[in-house]
Amino acid sequence: MTKALGTKEQKIMDYLHEHVFDPILVSPTASNSLKQGIRLTIIRLTERDAVGMVDYFWAALKGTPRSVGFAAKMKKEGFDRFEETFEEFRDRFGNDFLRRP
């Protein structure tokens, strides 16, 4: 059983599902390894609060050995990555969003 997300966390996940995750998960051409990586990313994100989710997003952009390779795989398969969404993500989920009750 997964825990229920708070309002802020749900807004972040809804955005990422629409712009990054779901196009891959429903695609008949996305590789199974890419879909599995997306599912693991979703699990990792849902284990965090809103601040942790935003930090995870920025860490993925900054690049870890795992995130750099995964982003390259997403691009190679023709899908949007966090990199393509960062400006809108920043505008929607910046400090003002995180500080709101």
PDB file of C-alpha atoms in Angstrom:
ATOM      1  CA  MET A   1       0.000   0.000   0.000  1.00  0.00           C
ATOM      2  CA  THR A   2       1.385   3.398  -0.942  1.00  0.00           C
ATOM      3  CA  LYS A   3       1.034   6.400   1.295  1.00  0.00           C
ATOM      4  CA  ALA A   4      -1.296   9.193   0.285  1.00  0.00           C
ATOM      5  CA  LEU A   5       0.520  12.234  -1.040  1.00  0.00           C
ATOM      6  CA  GLY A   6      -0.059  15.678   0.359  1.00  0.00           C
ATOM      7  CA  THR A   7      -1.493  18.429  -1.831  1.00  0.00           C
ATOM      8  CA  LYS A   8       1.889  19.856  -2.827  1.00  0.00           C
ATOM      9  CA  GLU A   9       3.378  16.460  -3.496  1.00  0.00           C
ATOM     10  CA  GLN A  10       0.386  15.490  -5.618  1.00  0.00           C
ATOM     11  CA  LYS A  11       0.681  18.673  -7.692  1.00  0.00           C
ATOM     12  CA  ILE A  12       4.338  17.929  -8.392  1.00  0.00           C
ATOM     13  CA  MET A  13       3.604  14.326  -9.312  1.00  0.00           C
ATOM     14  CA  ASP A  14       0.649  15.318 -11.518  1.00  0.00           C
ATOM     15  CA  TYR A  15       2.913  17.703 -13.414  1.00  0.00           C
ATOM     16  CA  LEU A  16       5.695  15.146 -13.844  1.00  0.00           C
ATOM     17  CA  HIS A  17       3.247  12.440 -14.884  1.00  0.00           C
ATOM     18  CA  GLU A  18       1.771  14.675 -17.565  1.00  0.00           C
ATOM     19  CA  HIS A  19       5.043  16.054 -18.912  1.00  0.00           C
ATOM     20  CA  VAL A  20       7.575  13.263 -18.402  1.00  0.00           C
ATOM     21  CA  PHE A  21       6.345   9.975 -16.973  1.00  0.00           C
ATOM     22  CA  ASP A  22       3.064   9.086 -18.675  1.00  0.00           C
ATOM     23  CA  PRO A  23       4.195   9.655 -22.277  1.00  0.00           C
ATOM     24  CA  ILE A  24       6.837   6.998 -21.650  1.00  0.00           C
ATOM     25  CA  LEU A  25       4.676   4.618 -19.633  1.00  0.00           C
ATOM     26  CA  VAL A  26       1.909   4.503 -22.267  1.00  0.00           C
ATOM     27  CA  SER A  27       4.208   4.449 -25.277  1.00  0.00           C
ATOM     28  CA  PRO A  28       4.312   1.247 -27.297  1.00  0.00           C
ATOM     29  CA  THR A  29       7.809   2.174 -28.488  1.00  0.00           C
ATOM     30  CA  ALA A  30       9.461   2.925 -25.140  1.00  0.00           C
ATOM     31  CA  SER A  31      11.840   0.199 -24.033  1.00  0.00           C
ATOM     32  CA  ASN A  32      10.999  -1.917 -21.022  1.00  0.00           C
ATOM     33  CA  SER A  33      14.157  -0.710 -19.280  1.00  0.00           C
ATOM     34  CA  LEU A  34      13.091   2.916 -19.771  1.00  0.00           C
ATOM     35  CA  LYS A  35       9.614   2.195 -18.414  1.00  0.00           C
ATOM     36  CA  GLN A  36      11.133   0.375 -15.421  1.00  0.00           C
ATOM     37  CA  GLY A  37      13.431   3.327 -14.749  1.00  0.00           C
ATOM     38  CA  ILE A  38      10.448   5.672 -14.793  1.00  0.00           C
ATOM     39  CA  ARG A  39       8.565   3.434 -12.359  1.00  0.00           C
ATOM     40  CA  LEU A  40      11.558   3.461  -9.998  1.00  0.00           C
ATOM     41  CA  THR A  41      11.802   7.240 -10.287  1.00  0.00           C
ATOM     42  CA  ILE A  42       8.122   7.536  -9.380  1.00  0.00           C
ATOM     43  CA  ILE A  43       8.643   5.316  -6.323  1.00  0.00           C
ATOM     44  CA  ARG A  44      11.659   7.350  -5.207  1.00  0.00           C
ATOM     45  CA  LEU A  45       9.755  10.597  -5.609  1.00  0.00           C
ATOM     46  CA  THR A  46       6.684   9.422  -3.707  1.00  0.00           C
ATOM     47  CA  GLU A  47       8.903   8.572  -0.737  1.00  0.00           C
ATOM     48  CA  ARG A  48       9.713  12.285  -0.361  1.00  0.00           C
ATOM     49  CA  ASP A  49       7.906  15.390   0.752  1.00  0.00           C
ATOM     50  CA  ALA A  50       7.492  18.334  -1.639  1.00  0.00           C
ATOM     51  CA  VAL A  51      10.897  19.816  -0.768  1.00  0.00           C
ATOM     52  CA  GLY A  52      12.533  16.425  -1.291  1.00  0.00           C
ATOM     53  CA  MET A  53      10.770  16.004  -4.636  1.00  0.00           C
ATOM     54  CA  VAL A  54      12.000  19.376  -5.843  1.00  0.00           C
ATOM     55  CA  ASP A  55      15.517  18.582  -4.596  1.00  0.00           C
ATOM     56  CA  TYR A  56      15.384  15.230  -6.440  1.00  0.00           C
ATOM     57  CA  PHE A  57      14.353  17.003  -9.652  1.00  0.00           C
ATOM     58  CA  TRP A  58      17.252  19.481  -9.404  1.00  0.00           C
ATOM     59  CA  ALA A  59      19.736  16.732  -8.533  1.00  0.00           C
ATOM     60  CA  ALA A  60      18.650  14.839 -11.650  1.00  0.00           C
ATOM     61  CA  LEU A  61      19.264  17.966 -13.720  1.00  0.00           C
ATOM     62  CA  LYS A  62      22.615  18.612 -12.109  1.00  0.00           C
ATOM     63  CA  GLY A  63      23.564  15.081 -12.946  1.00  0.00           C
ATOM     64  CA  THR A  64      24.548  11.980 -11.097  1.00  0.00           C
ATOM     65  CA  PRO A  65      26.179   9.073 -12.900  1.00  0.00           C
ATOM     66  CA  ARG A  66      22.814   7.294 -12.956  1.00  0.00           C
ATOM     67  CA  SER A  67      20.703  10.327 -13.969  1.00  0.00           C
ATOM     68  CA  VAL A  68      23.020  11.355 -16.813  1.00  0.00           C
ATOM     69  CA  GLY A  69      22.837   7.924 -18.408  1.00  0.00           C
ATOM     70  CA  PHE A  70      19.097   7.656 -17.880  1.00  0.00           C
ATOM     71  CA  ALA A  71      18.473  11.112 -19.385  1.00  0.00           C
ATOM     72  CA  ALA A  72      20.549  10.107 -22.414  1.00  0.00           C
ATOM     73  CA  LYS A  73      18.415   6.964 -22.795  1.00  0.00           C
ATOM     74  CA  MET A  74      15.213   9.043 -22.606  1.00  0.00           C
ATOM     75  CA  LYS A  75      16.533  11.401 -25.261  1.00  0.00           C
ATOM     76  CA  LYS A  76      17.736   8.575 -27.507  1.00  0.00           C
ATOM     77  CA  GLU A  77      14.270   7.011 -27.374  1.00  0.00           C
ATOM     78  CA  GLY A  78      12.694  10.382 -28.246  1.00  0.00           C
ATOM     79  CA  PHE A  79      11.093  11.390 -24.947  1.00  0.00           C
ATOM     80  CA  ASP A  80      11.132  14.601 -22.940  1.00  0.00           C
ATOM     81  CA  ARG A  81      13.408  14.591 -19.951  1.00  0.00           C
ATOM     82  CA  PHE A  82      13.441  16.714 -16.812  1.00  0.00           C
ATOM     83  CA  GLU A  83      15.707  19.037 -18.803  1.00  0.00           C
ATOM     84  CA  GLU A  84      12.905  19.937 -21.206  1.00  0.00           C
ATOM     85  CA  THR A  85      10.563  20.855 -18.363  1.00  0.00           C
ATOM     86  CA  PHE A  86      12.872  22.724 -16.014  1.00  0.00           C
ATOM     87  CA  GLU A  87      11.725  26.288 -16.741  1.00  0.00           C
ATOM     88  CA  GLU A  88       8.051  25.548 -16.175  1.00  0.00           C
ATOM     89  CA  PHE A  89       8.899  23.297 -13.221  1.00  0.00           C
ATOM     90  CA  ARG A  90      10.978  26.088 -11.667  1.00  0.00           C
ATOM     91  CA  ASP A  91       8.176  28.608 -12.166  1.00  0.00           C
ATOM     92  CA  ARG A  92       5.510  26.312 -10.715  1.00  0.00           C
ATOM     93  CA  PHE A  93       7.393  24.650  -7.878  1.00  0.00           C
ATOM     94  CA  GLY A  94       9.869  27.238  -6.648  1.00  0.00           C
ATOM     95  CA  ASN A  95      10.296  28.630  -3.160  1.00  0.00           C
ATOM     96  CA  ASP A  96       6.960  30.467  -3.204  1.00  0.00           C
ATOM     97  CA  PHE A  97       5.135  27.197  -3.872  1.00  0.00           C
ATOM     98  CA  LEU A  98       7.095  25.352  -1.184  1.00  0.00           C
ATOM     99  CA  ARG A  99       6.497  28.064   1.453  1.00  0.00           C
ATOM    100  CA  ARG A 100       2.738  28.176   0.965  1.00  0.00           C
ATOM    101  CA  PRO A 101       0.746  26.323   3.603  1.00  0.00           C
TER     102      PRO A 101
END
